[in-house]
């Protein structure tokens, strides 16, 4: 789920109490800096639209595993040993940072601990759906490192936005 909200509305909606109880911490917030917009006639090329469509079609075709009773059950996707090691290094660094935080920022950072796993799955399956020769059932180190990079960026954004909200 992605959406937009005006900064003032966000500030009024997420009071200190709602930040401290962890509700806001469950969102990945971004607030890109304003950029000068300049009119242009550029459009997305049809080939790019078709490529994106194929990625979504392939992702939508992913299926559940099925249990011995024939009922659908979740498909287990694992981390490669290298991806697991990369996540372990992130986990230790992240929790070293977290130990010094307090209040609602500590709540937000505690939720960011798991984000590389979630983003790693999304990035890995998107790479697979786009035609990369990766095993969709084993998240590789490249996907994990990309997910960690995105999470580190989200940590900076979270800190910046929480400072604005305070």
Coordinates of C-alpha atoms in Angstrom, one line a residue:
X1 CA 0.0 0.0 0.0
X2 CA 1.4 3.4 -0.9
X3 CA -0.1 6.8 -0.4
X4 CA 0.5 10.4 0.2
X5 CA -0.5 12.7 3.0
X6 CA 0.2 16.4 3.7
X7 CA 2.8 16.9 6.4
X8 CA 0.4 18.9 8.6
X9 CA -2.3 16.2 8.3
X10 CA 0.3 13.5 9.2
X11 CA 1.4 15.5 12.2
X12 CA -2.2 16.0 13.5
X13 CA -3.2 12.3 12.7
X14 CA -0.2 10.8 14.5
X15 CA -0.1 12.4 17.9
X16 CA 2.8 11.7 20.3
X17 CA 0.7 8.9 21.9
X18 CA 0.1 7.2 18.5
X19 CA 3.8 7.5 17.7
X20 CA 4.8 6.1 21.1
X21 CA 2.4 3.1 20.9
X22 CA 4.1 2.0 17.6
X23 CA 1.4 2.7 15.1
X24 CA 3.4 5.2 13.0
X25 CA 6.4 2.9 13.3
X26 CA 4.6 0.3 11.2
X27 CA 4.8 2.6 8.1
X28 CA 7.8 3.2 5.9
X29 CA 7.7 7.0 5.6
X30 CA 9.4 9.1 2.9
X31 CA 9.3 12.7 2.3
X32 CA 11.3 13.5 -0.9
X33 CA 12.7 17.0 -1.1
X34 CA 10.9 19.3 -3.5
X35 CA 12.3 19.6 -6.9
X36 CA 11.7 22.2 -9.6
X37 CA 9.2 20.7 -12.1
X38 CA 9.7 21.6 -15.7
X39 CA 7.2 20.8 -18.4
X40 CA 8.2 18.2 -21.0
X41 CA 6.5 16.0 -23.5
X42 CA 8.2 12.7 -22.4
X43 CA 6.1 9.6 -22.0
X44 CA 6.8 6.1 -20.9
X45 CA 7.8 4.1 -23.9
X46 CA 5.5 1.3 -24.9
X47 CA 8.3 -1.3 -24.5
X48 CA 8.8 -0.3 -20.9
X49 CA 5.0 -0.6 -20.2
X50 CA 5.1 -4.0 -21.8
X51 CA 8.1 -5.1 -19.8
X52 CA 6.5 -3.9 -16.5
X53 CA 3.2 -5.7 -17.5
X54 CA 5.1 -8.9 -18.0
X55 CA 6.8 -8.6 -14.6
X56 CA 3.4 -8.1 -12.9
X57 CA 1.9 -11.0 -14.9
X58 CA 4.7 -13.3 -13.9
X59 CA 4.4 -12.2 -10.2
X60 CA 0.6 -12.8 -10.3
X61 CA 1.2 -16.3 -11.7
X62 CA 3.2 -17.3 -8.6
X63 CA 1.3 -20.0 -6.8
X64 CA 1.0 -21.4 -3.3
X65 CA 2.5 -24.6 -2.2
X66 CA -0.1 -27.3 -1.4
X67 CA -0.3 -29.4 1.7
X68 CA -0.9 -33.2 1.8
X69 CA -4.6 -32.3 2.1
X70 CA -4.6 -30.5 -1.2
X71 CA -5.1 -27.1 0.5
X72 CA -3.0 -24.1 -0.4
X73 CA -0.3 -23.2 2.1
X74 CA 2.5 -20.6 2.1
X75 CA 5.5 -21.2 -0.1
X76 CA 8.7 -21.1 1.9
X77 CA 11.4 -18.9 0.5
X78 CA 14.8 -19.1 2.2
X79 CA 17.9 -16.9 2.4
X80 CA 21.1 -18.2 0.7
X81 CA 23.9 -18.5 3.2
X82 CA 25.5 -15.3 1.9
X83 CA 22.2 -13.4 2.1
X84 CA 21.7 -14.7 5.7
X85 CA 25.2 -13.5 6.6
X86 CA 24.6 -10.1 5.1
X87 CA 21.3 -9.8 7.0
X88 CA 23.1 -10.9 10.2
X89 CA 25.7 -8.1 9.8
X90 CA 22.9 -5.6 9.2
X91 CA 20.9 -6.9 12.2
X92 CA 23.9 -6.5 14.6
X93 CA 24.8 -3.0 13.3
X94 CA 21.1 -1.9 13.4
X95 CA 20.6 -3.2 17.0
X96 CA 23.8 -1.5 18.1
X97 CA 22.2 1.8 16.8
X98 CA 18.9 1.0 18.4
X99 CA 20.3 0.5 21.9
X100 CA 20.9 4.2 22.2
X101 CA 17.5 5.3 20.9
X102 CA 14.5 6.2 23.1
X103 CA 10.8 7.0 22.6
X104 CA 9.0 6.9 19.3
X105 CA 12.2 6.8 17.2
X106 CA 13.2 3.7 19.1
X107 CA 9.8 2.1 18.3
X108 CA 10.3 3.0 14.6
X109 CA 13.8 1.6 14.5
X110 CA 12.7 -1.6 16.2
X111 CA 10.2 -2.2 13.3
X112 CA 12.9 -1.4 10.7
X113 CA 14.9 -4.4 11.9
X114 CA 12.8 -6.8 9.8
X115 CA 12.4 -4.6 6.7
X116 CA 15.4 -6.0 4.8
X117 CA 13.7 -9.4 4.9
X118 CA 10.5 -8.1 3.5
X119 CA 12.1 -5.9 0.9
X120 CA 14.6 -8.6 0.0
X121 CA 11.7 -10.9 -0.9
X122 CA 10.0 -8.2 -3.0
X123 CA 13.2 -7.3 -4.8
X124 CA 14.3 -10.9 -5.4
X125 CA 10.9 -12.0 -6.8
X126 CA 10.8 -8.9 -9.0
X127 CA 14.3 -9.7 -10.3
X128 CA 13.1 -13.2 -11.1
X129 CA 9.9 -11.9 -12.7
X130 CA 12.0 -9.5 -14.8
X131 CA 14.0 -12.4 -16.2
X132 CA 17.1 -12.5 -14.0
X133 CA 18.4 -16.0 -13.7
X134 CA 17.7 -16.4 -10.0
X135 CA 16.0 -19.2 -8.0
X136 CA 12.7 -17.7 -6.8
X137 CA 12.8 -19.9 -3.7
X138 CA 16.2 -18.7 -2.4
X139 CA 16.9 -15.0 -1.8
X140 CA 20.4 -14.3 -3.0
X141 CA 22.9 -11.9 -1.5
X142 CA 22.4 -9.3 -4.3
X143 CA 18.7 -8.9 -3.4
X144 CA 19.5 -8.8 0.3
X145 CA 22.2 -6.2 -0.1
X146 CA 19.8 -4.0 -2.2
X147 CA 17.2 -4.4 0.5
X148 CA 19.7 -3.4 3.2
X149 CA 20.6 -0.4 1.2
X150 CA 16.9 0.6 1.0
X151 CA 16.5 0.0 4.7
X152 CA 19.5 2.2 5.5
X153 CA 17.9 4.9 3.4
X154 CA 14.6 4.4 5.3
X155 CA 16.4 4.8 8.6
X156 CA 17.6 8.3 7.5
X157 CA 14.1 9.2 6.2
X158 CA 12.5 7.9 9.4
X159 CA 14.9 9.9 11.6
X160 CA 14.4 13.1 9.5
X161 CA 10.6 12.8 9.4
X162 CA 10.3 12.0 13.2
X163 CA 12.4 15.1 13.9
X164 CA 9.9 17.2 11.8
X165 CA 6.9 15.6 13.5
X166 CA 8.4 16.4 16.9

